[in-house]
């Protein structure tokens, strides 16, 4: 008989404390491409920084898992090679300031 997990158990698995712990103590036998890299790199301010962050994820063997967890937790930043804003994939880094008149019209 398979034991079913309750919602509270999933919340414990997917909370920020668990992710921080996983970053500090990577899972043995899992090759996280981002292990040991400054986490600030995954919060890009421009397209060049975004390209650098996603390049790290390109060869990662667990990028799909990373992205799935981040989307479920409504994370922001680069996760699994995708820029997310509250769990929603973004096409690029948002520009600061007012949008151009062409975008508004």
mmCIF file of C-alpha atoms in Angstrom:
data_model
loop_
_atom_site.group_PDB
_atom_site.id
_atom_site.type_symbol
_atom_site.label_atom_id
_atom_site.label_comp_id
_atom_site.label_asym_id
_atom_site.label_seq_id
_atom_site.Cartn_x
_atom_site.Cartn_y
_atom_site.Cartn_z
ATOM 1 C CA UNK A 1 0.000 0.000 0.000
ATOM 2 C CA UNK A 2 1.479 3.322 -1.087
ATOM 3 C CA UNK A 3 1.505 6.041 1.550
ATOM 4 C CA UNK A 4 0.142 9.349 0.261
ATOM 5 C CA UNK A 5 1.760 12.619 1.266
ATOM 6 C CA UNK A 6 -0.348 15.403 2.682
ATOM 7 C CA UNK A 7 -0.151 18.996 1.458
ATOM 8 C CA UNK A 8 1.746 20.026 4.597
ATOM 9 C CA UNK A 9 4.470 17.484 3.809
ATOM 10 C CA UNK A 10 4.914 18.875 0.298
ATOM 11 C CA UNK A 11 5.100 22.369 1.770
ATOM 12 C CA UNK A 12 7.952 21.261 4.027
ATOM 13 C CA UNK A 13 9.799 19.753 1.072
ATOM 14 C CA UNK A 14 9.397 22.839 -1.113
ATOM 15 C CA UNK A 15 10.010 25.592 1.438
ATOM 16 C CA UNK A 16 12.842 28.113 1.203
ATOM 17 C CA UNK A 17 14.684 26.643 4.180
ATOM 18 C CA UNK A 18 14.911 23.302 2.390
ATOM 19 C CA UNK A 19 16.272 24.938 -0.766
ATOM 20 C CA UNK A 20 18.852 26.924 1.205
ATOM 21 C CA UNK A 21 19.892 23.735 2.954
ATOM 22 C CA UNK A 22 20.199 21.928 -0.367
ATOM 23 C CA UNK A 23 22.375 24.755 -1.718
ATOM 24 C CA UNK A 24 24.677 24.602 1.289
ATOM 25 C CA UNK A 25 24.737 20.774 1.325
ATOM 26 C CA UNK A 26 24.193 19.533 -2.248
ATOM 27 C CA UNK A 27 22.549 16.148 -2.644
ATOM 28 C CA UNK A 28 25.178 13.437 -3.126
ATOM 29 C CA UNK A 29 25.289 11.891 -6.609
ATOM 30 C CA UNK A 30 23.339 14.795 -8.131
ATOM 31 C CA UNK A 31 25.298 17.135 -10.342
ATOM 32 C CA UNK A 32 23.786 20.602 -9.862
ATOM 33 C CA UNK A 33 25.534 22.845 -12.384
ATOM 34 C CA UNK A 34 25.034 25.859 -10.088
ATOM 35 C CA UNK A 35 26.606 24.268 -6.990
ATOM 36 C CA UNK A 36 29.088 26.691 -5.488
ATOM 37 C CA UNK A 37 28.154 29.631 -7.749
ATOM 38 C CA UNK A 38 27.086 32.932 -6.169
ATOM 39 C CA UNK A 39 23.245 32.860 -6.010
ATOM 40 C CA UNK A 40 23.100 36.573 -6.921
ATOM 41 C CA UNK A 41 24.129 35.596 -10.449
ATOM 42 C CA UNK A 42 20.681 34.070 -10.950
ATOM 43 C CA UNK A 43 18.921 37.423 -10.462
ATOM 44 C CA UNK A 44 20.097 39.189 -13.644
ATOM 45 C CA UNK A 45 19.751 42.932 -14.200
ATOM 46 C CA UNK A 46 20.324 42.881 -17.969
ATOM 47 C CA UNK A 47 20.273 40.561 -20.980
ATOM 48 C CA UNK A 48 24.019 39.859 -20.752
ATOM 49 C CA UNK A 49 23.700 38.679 -17.136
ATOM 50 C CA UNK A 50 20.629 36.629 -18.109
ATOM 51 C CA UNK A 51 22.605 34.879 -20.856
ATOM 52 C CA UNK A 52 25.417 34.092 -18.399
ATOM 53 C CA UNK A 53 22.986 32.632 -15.846
ATOM 54 C CA UNK A 54 21.098 30.500 -18.360
ATOM 55 C CA UNK A 55 24.395 29.242 -19.817
ATOM 56 C CA UNK A 56 25.207 27.680 -16.445
ATOM 57 C CA UNK A 57 21.928 25.745 -16.589
ATOM 58 C CA UNK A 58 22.428 24.544 -20.190
ATOM 59 C CA UNK A 59 24.310 21.374 -19.331
ATOM 60 C CA UNK A 60 22.666 20.665 -15.979
ATOM 61 C CA UNK A 61 21.213 17.191 -15.592
ATOM 62 C CA UNK A 62 18.515 18.330 -13.146
ATOM 63 C CA UNK A 63 17.392 21.556 -14.830
ATOM 64 C CA UNK A 64 13.846 20.294 -15.448
ATOM 65 C CA UNK A 65 13.444 19.353 -11.783
ATOM 66 C CA UNK A 66 14.868 22.726 -10.745
ATOM 67 C CA UNK A 67 12.434 24.618 -12.996
ATOM 68 C CA UNK A 68 9.460 22.502 -11.878
ATOM 69 C CA UNK A 69 10.145 23.129 -8.189
ATOM 70 C CA UNK A 70 10.683 26.859 -8.789
ATOM 71 C CA UNK A 71 7.434 27.210 -10.721
ATOM 72 C CA UNK A 72 5.526 25.317 -8.011
ATOM 73 C CA UNK A 73 6.978 27.629 -5.366
ATOM 74 C CA UNK A 74 6.409 30.801 -7.456
ATOM 75 C CA UNK A 75 10.115 31.675 -7.360
ATOM 76 C CA UNK A 76 11.768 34.636 -9.072
ATOM 77 C CA UNK A 77 15.114 34.543 -10.885
ATOM 78 C CA UNK A 78 16.761 32.040 -13.216
ATOM 79 C CA UNK A 79 15.740 28.477 -12.390
ATOM 80 C CA UNK A 80 16.420 25.528 -14.678
ATOM 81 C CA UNK A 81 17.570 27.841 -17.454
ATOM 82 C CA UNK A 82 14.400 29.967 -17.454
ATOM 83 C CA UNK A 83 13.884 33.461 -16.046
ATOM 84 C CA UNK A 84 10.867 33.384 -13.736
ATOM 85 C CA UNK A 85 8.863 36.130 -12.050
ATOM 86 C CA UNK A 86 6.783 34.632 -9.241
ATOM 87 C CA UNK A 87 6.850 31.265 -11.036
ATOM 88 C CA UNK A 88 5.855 32.629 -14.447
ATOM 89 C CA UNK A 89 8.382 32.305 -17.312
ATOM 90 C CA UNK A 90 9.583 35.659 -18.682
ATOM 91 C CA UNK A 91 10.872 36.461 -22.170
ATOM 92 C CA UNK A 92 13.631 38.734 -20.875
ATOM 93 C CA UNK A 93 14.791 41.058 -18.139
ATOM 94 C CA UNK A 94 12.346 43.877 -17.444
ATOM 95 C CA UNK A 95 13.682 47.322 -18.185
ATOM 96 C CA UNK A 96 13.592 49.999 -15.513
ATOM 97 C CA UNK A 97 11.617 53.168 -16.031
ATOM 98 C CA UNK A 98 8.632 54.003 -18.169
ATOM 99 C CA UNK A 99 7.813 51.870 -21.217
ATOM 100 C CA UNK A 100 8.514 53.404 -24.607
ATOM 101 C CA UNK A 101 5.677 55.234 -26.350
ATOM 102 C CA UNK A 102 5.581 52.525 -29.026
ATOM 103 C CA UNK A 103 4.851 49.851 -26.405
ATOM 104 C CA UNK A 104 1.999 51.878 -24.936
ATOM 105 C CA UNK A 105 0.331 52.941 -28.187
#
